[in-house]
PDB file of C-alpha atoms in Angstrom:
ATOM      1  CA  SER A   1     -78.968  24.895 109.781  1.00 90.00           C
ATOM      2  CA  TYR A   2     -76.346  27.204 108.331  1.00 96.00           C
ATOM      3  CA  VAL A   3     -75.655  26.768 104.622  1.00 97.00           C
ATOM      4  CA  LEU A   4     -72.569  27.744 102.633  1.00 98.00           C
ATOM      5  CA  THR A   5     -72.973  27.953  98.855  1.00 98.00           C
ATOM      6  CA  GLN A   6     -70.099  27.823  96.370  1.00 98.00           C
ATOM      7  CA  PRO A   7     -70.108  27.780  92.562  1.00 98.00           C
ATOM      8  CA  PRO A   8     -69.576  24.206  91.313  1.00 98.00           C
ATOM      9  CA  SER A   9     -66.728  25.170  89.023  1.00 97.00           C
ATOM     10  CA  VAL A  10     -64.341  27.951  88.103  1.00 98.00           C
ATOM     11  CA  SER A  11     -62.064  27.923  85.064  1.00 97.00           C
ATOM     12  CA  VAL A  12     -58.983  30.084  84.745  1.00 97.00           C
ATOM     13  CA  ALA A  13     -56.011  30.393  82.407  1.00 97.00           C
ATOM     14  CA  PRO A  14     -52.496  30.021  83.774  1.00 97.00           C
ATOM     15  CA  GLY A  15     -51.149  33.279  85.121  1.00 97.00           C
ATOM     16  CA  GLN A  16     -54.598  34.757  85.616  1.00 97.00           C
ATOM     17  CA  THR A  17     -56.595  35.243  88.810  1.00 98.00           C
ATOM     18  CA  ALA A  18     -59.197  32.814  90.133  1.00 98.00           C
ATOM     19  CA  ARG A  19     -61.872  33.985  92.550  1.00 98.00           C
ATOM     20  CA  ILE A  20     -63.987  31.471  94.436  1.00 98.00           C
ATOM     21  CA  THR A  21     -66.988  32.712  96.362  1.00 98.00           C
ATOM     22  CA  CYS A  22     -68.656  31.276  99.442  1.00 98.00           C
ATOM     23  CA  GLY A  23     -72.109  32.608 100.243  1.00 98.00           C
ATOM     24  CA  GLY A  24     -73.798  32.433 103.615  1.00 97.00           C
ATOM     25  CA  ASN A  25     -76.204  34.493 105.684  1.00 97.00           C
ATOM     26  CA  ASN A  26     -74.148  37.276 107.284  1.00 96.00           C
ATOM     27  CA  ILE A  27     -70.990  35.244 106.756  1.00 97.00           C
ATOM     28  CA  GLY A  28     -69.024  38.444 107.307  1.00 97.00           C
ATOM     29  CA  SER A  29     -69.653  37.994 111.025  1.00 96.00           C
ATOM     30  CA  LYS A  30     -67.926  34.603 111.030  1.00 96.00           C
ATOM     31  CA  SER A  31     -64.349  33.461 110.530  1.00 96.00           C
ATOM     32  CA  VAL A  32     -63.986  31.619 107.227  1.00 97.00           C
ATOM     33  CA  HIS A  33     -61.407  28.972 106.445  1.00 98.00           C
ATOM     34  CA  TRP A  34     -60.506  27.562 103.029  1.00 98.00           C
ATOM     35  CA  TYR A  35     -59.174  24.132 102.078  1.00 98.00           C
ATOM     36  CA  GLN A  36     -57.605  22.794  98.899  1.00 98.00           C
ATOM     37  CA  GLN A  37     -58.138  19.142  98.000  1.00 98.00           C
ATOM     38  CA  LYS A  38     -56.386  17.450  95.125  1.00 98.00           C
ATOM     39  CA  PRO A  39     -57.636  14.103  93.762  1.00 96.00           C
ATOM     40  CA  GLY A  40     -56.947  11.205  96.099  1.00 95.00           C
ATOM     41  CA  GLN A  41     -55.473  13.443  98.776  1.00 97.00           C
ATOM     42  CA  ALA A  42     -56.609  14.844 102.101  1.00 98.00           C
ATOM     43  CA  PRO A  43     -57.621  18.509 102.244  1.00 98.00           C
ATOM     44  CA  VAL A  44     -55.018  21.154 103.034  1.00 98.00           C
ATOM     45  CA  LEU A  45     -55.751  24.395 104.899  1.00 97.00           C
ATOM     46  CA  VAL A  46     -54.784  27.314 102.643  1.00 98.00           C
ATOM     47  CA  VAL A  47     -56.464  30.289 104.341  1.00 97.00           C
ATOM     48  CA  TYR A  48     -57.820  30.656 107.881  1.00 96.00           C
ATOM     49  CA  ASP A  49     -59.651  33.427 109.704  1.00 96.00           C
ATOM     50  CA  ASP A  50     -60.789  34.986 106.430  1.00 97.00           C
ATOM     51  CA  SER A  51     -57.377  36.079 105.165  1.00 97.00           C
ATOM     52  CA  ASP A  52     -54.468  34.516 107.072  1.00 96.00           C
ATOM     53  CA  ARG A  53     -52.205  31.904 105.540  1.00 96.00           C
ATOM     54  CA  PRO A  54     -50.653  28.946 107.350  1.00 94.00           C
ATOM     55  CA  SER A  55     -46.913  28.669 107.015  1.00 94.00           C
ATOM     56  CA  GLY A  56     -45.882  27.171 103.703  1.00 96.00           C
ATOM     57  CA  ILE A  57     -48.882  28.448 101.753  1.00 97.00           C
ATOM     58  CA  PRO A  58     -47.871  30.790  98.913  1.00 97.00           C
ATOM     59  CA  GLU A  59     -48.817  34.460  99.063  1.00 97.00           C
ATOM     60  CA  ARG A  60     -50.748  33.876  95.842  1.00 98.00           C
ATOM     61  CA  PHE A  61     -53.568  32.572  98.063  1.00 98.00           C
ATOM     62  CA  SER A  62     -55.575  35.299  99.766  1.00 98.00           C
ATOM     63  CA  GLY A  63     -59.019  35.720 101.234  1.00 98.00           C
ATOM     64  CA  SER A  64     -61.625  38.290 102.119  1.00 98.00           C
ATOM     65  CA  ASN A  65     -64.982  38.239 103.865  1.00 98.00           C
ATOM     66  CA  SER A  66     -67.763  40.794 104.048  1.00 97.00           C
ATOM     67  CA  GLY A  67     -71.527  40.859 104.150  1.00 97.00           C
ATOM     68  CA  ASN A  68     -72.931  37.634 102.772  1.00 98.00           C
ATOM     69  CA  THR A  69     -69.893  36.563 100.732  1.00 98.00           C
ATOM     70  CA  ALA A  70     -66.399  35.311 101.464  1.00 98.00           C
ATOM     71  CA  THR A  71     -63.886  35.031  98.631  1.00 98.00           C
ATOM     72  CA  LEU A  72     -60.745  33.006  98.076  1.00 98.00           C
ATOM     73  CA  THR A  73     -58.458  34.581  95.489  1.00 98.00           C
ATOM     74  CA  ILE A  74     -55.684  32.697  93.755  1.00 98.00           C
ATOM     75  CA  SER A  75     -53.324  35.030  91.915  1.00 98.00           C
ATOM     76  CA  ARG A  76     -50.980  34.018  89.108  1.00 97.00           C
ATOM     77  CA  VAL A  77     -52.688  30.645  88.836  1.00 97.00           C
ATOM     78  CA  GLU A  78     -50.486  27.624  88.164  1.00 97.00           C
ATOM     79  CA  ALA A  79     -51.357  24.180  86.841  1.00 97.00           C
ATOM     80  CA  GLY A  80     -50.714  22.794  90.324  1.00 96.00           C
ATOM     81  CA  ASP A  81     -53.571  24.876  91.724  1.00 97.00           C
ATOM     82  CA  GLU A  82     -56.098  22.675  89.940  1.00 98.00           C
ATOM     83  CA  ALA A  83     -58.129  21.155  92.776  1.00 98.00           C
ATOM     84  CA  ASP A  84     -61.382  21.270  94.708  1.00 98.00           C
ATOM     85  CA  TYR A  85     -61.698  24.138  97.169  1.00 98.00           C
ATOM     86  CA  TYR A  86     -63.984  24.224 100.212  1.00 98.00           C
ATOM     87  CA  CYS A  87     -64.911  27.039 102.556  1.00 98.00           C
ATOM     88  CA  GLN A  88     -65.754  26.283 106.175  1.00 98.00           C
ATOM     89  CA  VAL A  89     -67.085  28.071 109.248  1.00 97.00           C
ATOM     90  CA  TRP A  90     -68.036  27.295 112.826  1.00 95.00           C
ATOM     91  CA  ASP A  91     -71.754  27.878 113.372  1.00 93.00           C
ATOM     92  CA  SER A  92     -72.059  28.823 117.025  1.00 92.00           C
ATOM     93  CA  SER A  93     -75.855  28.743 116.945  1.00 93.00           C
ATOM     94  CA  SER A  94     -75.828  25.006 116.324  1.00 93.00           C
ATOM     95  CA  ASP A  95     -72.362  24.074 117.614  1.00 93.00           C
ATOM     96  CA  HIS A  96     -71.613  22.601 114.211  1.00 95.00           C
ATOM     97  CA  TYR A  97     -68.791  22.967 111.745  1.00 96.00           C
ATOM     98  CA  VAL A  98     -70.149  23.680 108.253  1.00 97.00           C
ATOM     99  CA  PHE A  99     -68.410  23.115 104.928  1.00 98.00           C
ATOM    100  CA  GLY A 100     -69.298  24.780 101.684  1.00 98.00           C
ATOM    101  CA  THR A 101     -70.491  22.772  98.701  1.00 98.00           C
ATOM    102  CA  GLY A 102     -67.083  22.879  97.063  1.00 98.00           C
ATOM    103  CA  THR A 103     -65.686  24.426  93.877  1.00 98.00           C
ATOM    104  CA  LYS A 104     -63.636  22.616  91.270  1.00 98.00           C
ATOM    105  CA  VAL A 105     -60.951  24.888  89.855  1.00 98.00           C
ATOM    106  CA  THR A 106     -59.817  23.974  86.356  1.00 97.00           C
ATOM    107  CA  VAL A 107     -56.674  25.486  84.886  1.00 97.00           C
ATOM    108  CA  LEU A 108     -57.168  25.817  81.150  1.00 94.00           C
TER     109      LEU A 108
ATOM    110  CA  GLN B   1     -43.654  16.209 112.108  1.00 95.00           C
ATOM    111  CA  VAL B   2     -47.374  16.015 112.747  1.00 96.00           C
ATOM    112  CA  GLN B   3     -48.904  12.721 111.669  1.00 98.00           C
ATOM    113  CA  LEU B   4     -52.455  11.444 111.869  1.00 98.00           C
ATOM    114  CA  VAL B   5     -53.046   7.851 110.793  1.00 98.00           C
ATOM    115  CA  GLU B   6     -56.571   6.464 110.598  1.00 98.00           C
ATOM    116  CA  SER B   7     -57.429   2.776 110.690  1.00 98.00           C
ATOM    117  CA  GLY B   8     -60.414   0.502 111.167  1.00 97.00           C
ATOM    118  CA  GLY B   9     -62.320   1.116 107.960  1.00 97.00           C
ATOM    119  CA  GLY B  10     -63.789  -1.664 105.885  1.00 97.00           C
ATOM    120  CA  LEU B  11     -66.928  -3.279 104.535  1.00 98.00           C
ATOM    121  CA  VAL B  12     -69.854  -3.616 106.926  1.00 98.00           C
ATOM    122  CA  LYS B  13     -73.501  -4.579 106.464  1.00 98.00           C
ATOM    123  CA  PRO B  14     -76.323  -2.095 107.076  1.00 98.00           C
ATOM    124  CA  GLY B  15     -77.124  -2.003 110.757  1.00 98.00           C
ATOM    125  CA  GLY B  16     -73.640  -3.108 111.672  1.00 98.00           C
ATOM    126  CA  SER B  17     -70.927  -1.409 113.705  1.00 98.00           C
ATOM    127  CA  LEU B  18     -67.364  -0.301 113.168  1.00 98.00           C
ATOM    128  CA  ARG B  19     -64.752   1.463 115.292  1.00 98.00           C
ATOM    129  CA  LEU B  20     -62.312   3.853 113.665  1.00 98.00           C
ATOM    130  CA  SER B  21     -59.032   4.850 115.260  1.00 98.00           C
ATOM    131  CA  CYS B  22     -56.675   7.739 114.613  1.00 98.00           C
ATOM    132  CA  ALA B  23     -53.111   7.536 115.909  1.00 98.00           C
ATOM    133  CA  ALA B  24     -51.493  10.920 116.446  1.00 98.00           C
ATOM    134  CA  SER B  25     -47.793  11.737 116.637  1.00 98.00           C
ATOM    135  CA  GLY B  26     -45.446  14.672 116.333  1.00 97.00           C
ATOM    136  CA  PHE B  27     -47.372  16.979 118.671  1.00 96.00           C
ATOM    137  CA  THR B  28     -48.796  17.080 122.189  1.00 96.00           C
ATOM    138  CA  PHE B  29     -52.089  15.346 121.457  1.00 96.00           C
ATOM    139  CA  SER B  30     -53.695  16.275 124.770  1.00 96.00           C
ATOM    140  CA  ASP B  31     -53.435  19.992 123.930  1.00 94.00           C
ATOM    141  CA  TYR B  32     -55.580  19.871 120.796  1.00 95.00           C
ATOM    142  CA  TYR B  33     -59.230  19.629 119.826  1.00 96.00           C
ATOM    143  CA  MET B  34     -59.902  16.882 117.271  1.00 97.00           C
ATOM    144  CA  SER B  35     -62.621  16.122 114.748  1.00 97.00           C
ATOM    145  CA  TRP B  36     -63.825  13.466 112.347  1.00 98.00           C
ATOM    146  CA  ILE B  37     -64.805  14.586 108.865  1.00 98.00           C
ATOM    147  CA  ARG B  38     -66.099  12.371 106.082  1.00 98.00           C
ATOM    148  CA  GLN B  39     -66.401  12.469 102.319  1.00 98.00           C
ATOM    149  CA  ALA B  40     -68.786  10.253 100.401  1.00 98.00           C
ATOM    150  CA  PRO B  41     -67.491   9.018  97.023  1.00 97.00           C
ATOM    151  CA  GLY B  42     -67.469  11.912  94.572  1.00 96.00           C
ATOM    152  CA  LYS B  43     -69.056  14.265  97.107  1.00 97.00           C
ATOM    153  CA  GLY B  44     -68.000  17.143  99.333  1.00 98.00           C
ATOM    154  CA  LEU B  45     -66.706  17.299 102.859  1.00 98.00           C
ATOM    155  CA  GLU B  46     -69.058  16.711 105.805  1.00 98.00           C
ATOM    156  CA  TRP B  47     -68.043  17.353 109.408  1.00 98.00           C
ATOM    157  CA  VAL B  48     -69.050  14.430 111.644  1.00 98.00           C
ATOM    158  CA  SER B  49     -67.941  15.064 115.217  1.00 97.00           C
ATOM    159  CA  TYR B  50     -65.707  17.173 117.488  1.00 95.00           C
ATOM    160  CA  ILE B  51     -64.077  16.523 120.828  1.00 96.00           C
ATOM    161  CA  SER B  52     -62.277  19.011 123.036  1.00 94.00           C
ATOM    162  CA  SER B  53     -58.741  18.440 124.259  1.00 94.00           C
ATOM    163  CA  SER B  54     -59.871  16.959 127.572  1.00 94.00           C
ATOM    164  CA  GLY B  55     -62.860  15.146 126.089  1.00 94.00           C
ATOM    165  CA  SER B  56     -65.296  17.162 128.167  1.00 95.00           C
ATOM    166  CA  THR B  57     -67.025  18.822 125.199  1.00 95.00           C
ATOM    167  CA  ILE B  58     -68.387  16.807 122.294  1.00 96.00           C
ATOM    168  CA  TYR B  59     -70.523  17.761 119.319  1.00 96.00           C
ATOM    169  CA  TYR B  60     -72.085  15.689 116.546  1.00 97.00           C
ATOM    170  CA  ALA B  61     -73.584  16.362 113.156  1.00 97.00           C
ATOM    171  CA  ASP B  62     -77.328  15.779 113.106  1.00 97.00           C
ATOM    172  CA  SER B  63     -76.853  12.962 110.586  1.00 97.00           C
ATOM    173  CA  VAL B  64     -74.902  10.809 113.060  1.00 98.00           C
ATOM    174  CA  LYS B  65     -76.139  11.938 116.471  1.00 97.00           C
ATOM    175  CA  GLY B  66     -77.315   8.987 118.532  1.00 97.00           C
ATOM    176  CA  ARG B  67     -75.479   6.488 116.342  1.00 98.00           C
ATOM    177  CA  PHE B  68     -71.828   7.582 116.484  1.00 98.00           C
ATOM    178  CA  THR B  69     -69.650   8.166 119.548  1.00 98.00           C
ATOM    179  CA  ILE B  70     -66.388  10.083 119.517  1.00 98.00           C
ATOM    180  CA  SER B  71     -63.779   9.529 122.211  1.00 98.00           C
ATOM    181  CA  ARG B  72     -60.076   9.982 122.848  1.00 98.00           C
ATOM    182  CA  ASP B  73     -57.329   8.461 124.953  1.00 98.00           C
ATOM    183  CA  ASN B  74     -54.726  11.137 125.600  1.00 97.00           C
ATOM    184  CA  ALA B  75     -52.386   8.616 127.214  1.00 98.00           C
ATOM    185  CA  LYS B  76     -52.355   6.648 123.960  1.00 98.00           C
ATOM    186  CA  ASN B  77     -52.417   9.694 121.646  1.00 98.00           C
ATOM    187  CA  SER B  78     -55.467   8.263 119.971  1.00 98.00           C
ATOM    188  CA  LEU B  79     -58.856   9.407 118.706  1.00 98.00           C
ATOM    189  CA  TYR B  80     -61.760   7.058 118.112  1.00 98.00           C
ATOM    190  CA  LEU B  81     -65.124   6.961 116.374  1.00 98.00           C
ATOM    191  CA  GLN B  82     -67.556   4.217 117.322  1.00 98.00           C
ATOM    192  CA  MET B  83     -70.118   3.874 114.563  1.00 98.00           C
ATOM    193  CA  ASN B  84     -73.318   1.926 115.219  1.00 98.00           C
ATOM    194  CA  SER B  85     -76.487   1.333 113.213  1.00 98.00           C
ATOM    195  CA  LEU B  86     -74.598   2.031 110.025  1.00 98.00           C
ATOM    196  CA  ARG B  87     -76.487   3.004 106.886  1.00 98.00           C
ATOM    197  CA  ALA B  88     -75.600   3.026 103.219  1.00 98.00           C
ATOM    198  CA  GLU B  89     -75.356   6.806 103.364  1.00 98.00           C
ATOM    199  CA  ASP B  90     -72.531   6.505 105.900  1.00 98.00           C
ATOM    200  CA  THR B  91     -70.302   5.144 103.140  1.00 98.00           C
ATOM    201  CA  ALA B  92     -67.382   7.550 102.909  1.00 98.00           C
ATOM    202  CA  VAL B  93     -63.726   8.183 103.498  1.00 98.00           C
ATOM    203  CA  TYR B  94     -63.375   9.213 107.140  1.00 98.00           C
ATOM    204  CA  TYR B  95     -60.649  11.687 108.056  1.00 98.00           C
ATOM    205  CA  CYS B  96     -59.429  12.651 111.471  1.00 98.00           C
ATOM    206  CA  ALA B  97     -58.279  16.252 111.682  1.00 98.00           C
ATOM    207  CA  ARG B  98     -56.561  18.437 114.249  1.00 97.00           C
ATOM    208  CA  GLY B  99     -58.030  21.736 115.341  1.00 93.00           C
ATOM    209  CA  ALA B 100     -55.507  24.540 115.012  1.00 89.00           C
ATOM    210  CA  SER B 101     -54.604  26.182 118.288  1.00 83.00           C
ATOM    211  CA  TYR B 102     -53.669  29.510 116.699  1.00 80.00           C
ATOM    212  CA  SER B 103     -57.243  30.461 115.843  1.00 81.00           C
ATOM    213  CA  SER B 104     -60.233  30.765 118.159  1.00 79.00           C
ATOM    214  CA  SER B 105     -62.466  29.426 115.400  1.00 83.00           C
ATOM    215  CA  ILE B 106     -60.288  26.316 115.228  1.00 88.00           C
ATOM    216  CA  PRO B 107     -59.751  25.446 111.573  1.00 94.00           C
ATOM    217  CA  PHE B 108     -58.410  21.996 110.730  1.00 96.00           C
ATOM    218  CA  ASP B 109     -54.686  22.397 110.189  1.00 95.00           C
ATOM    219  CA  TYR B 110     -53.654  18.754 109.839  1.00 97.00           C
ATOM    220  CA  TRP B 111     -55.583  15.835 108.348  1.00 98.00           C
ATOM    221  CA  GLY B 112     -54.947  12.123 108.162  1.00 98.00           C
ATOM    222  CA  GLN B 113     -54.971  10.238 104.875  1.00 97.00           C
ATOM    223  CA  GLY B 114     -58.427   8.833 105.579  1.00 98.00           C
ATOM    224  CA  THR B 115     -59.952   5.381 105.964  1.00 98.00           C
ATOM    225  CA  LEU B 116     -62.749   4.076 103.739  1.00 98.00           C
ATOM    226  CA  VAL B 117     -65.962   2.805 105.277  1.00 98.00           C
ATOM    227  CA  THR B 118     -68.334   0.967 102.964  1.00 98.00           C
ATOM    228  CA  VAL B 119     -71.812   0.046 104.168  1.00 98.00           C
ATOM    229  CA  SER B 120     -73.379  -2.501 101.865  1.00 97.00           C
ATOM    230  CA  SER B 121     -75.146  -5.831 101.977  1.00 96.00           C
TER     231      SER B 121
END
């Protein structure tokens, strides 16, 4: 089955840039989506199709995808960005949705 | 506005059954693919099952295949998950989520607040 690997944690100072990676075999050939989940809340879609943002999501959230790594970038990090972040793809070989292992972003 | 409200969670013994429901409003339910996704306490997200807009196409995660059944009633704007032969490892918050129509890879653009299922003797 297809596996998506994320770093368990990323720490960043306010105003700086956070980069969260999502590794998978030839993930560059897939469309990657990213979700933000704050404690006690349902996930929220923040980036879809590698780099597009749903309406209402700040431009500070951006994404890229190439080779074996997709990346979610959060620019000018704010305290409110502290959350768990998950990448996700559709694996057509198994007809399964797959989520990454999740990354906890801590704002110092 | 789009709303998804899950219900039906609770405490059930191993081997028991439970039926979850998800009431949808604020959009044309019959136009959208839907999924169930779960999250064990303190763990990450795990996709459980998918159903197409008409109900003709259904997929399951390997961990629940043969035990869980997804269904929908477009006339009632409702999504269901029948869970049988429940195990302790099925303990989780279960979310229903809508598949976005603006992307062919169908990300989940709206989620319910979740319902907790606890499997324990």
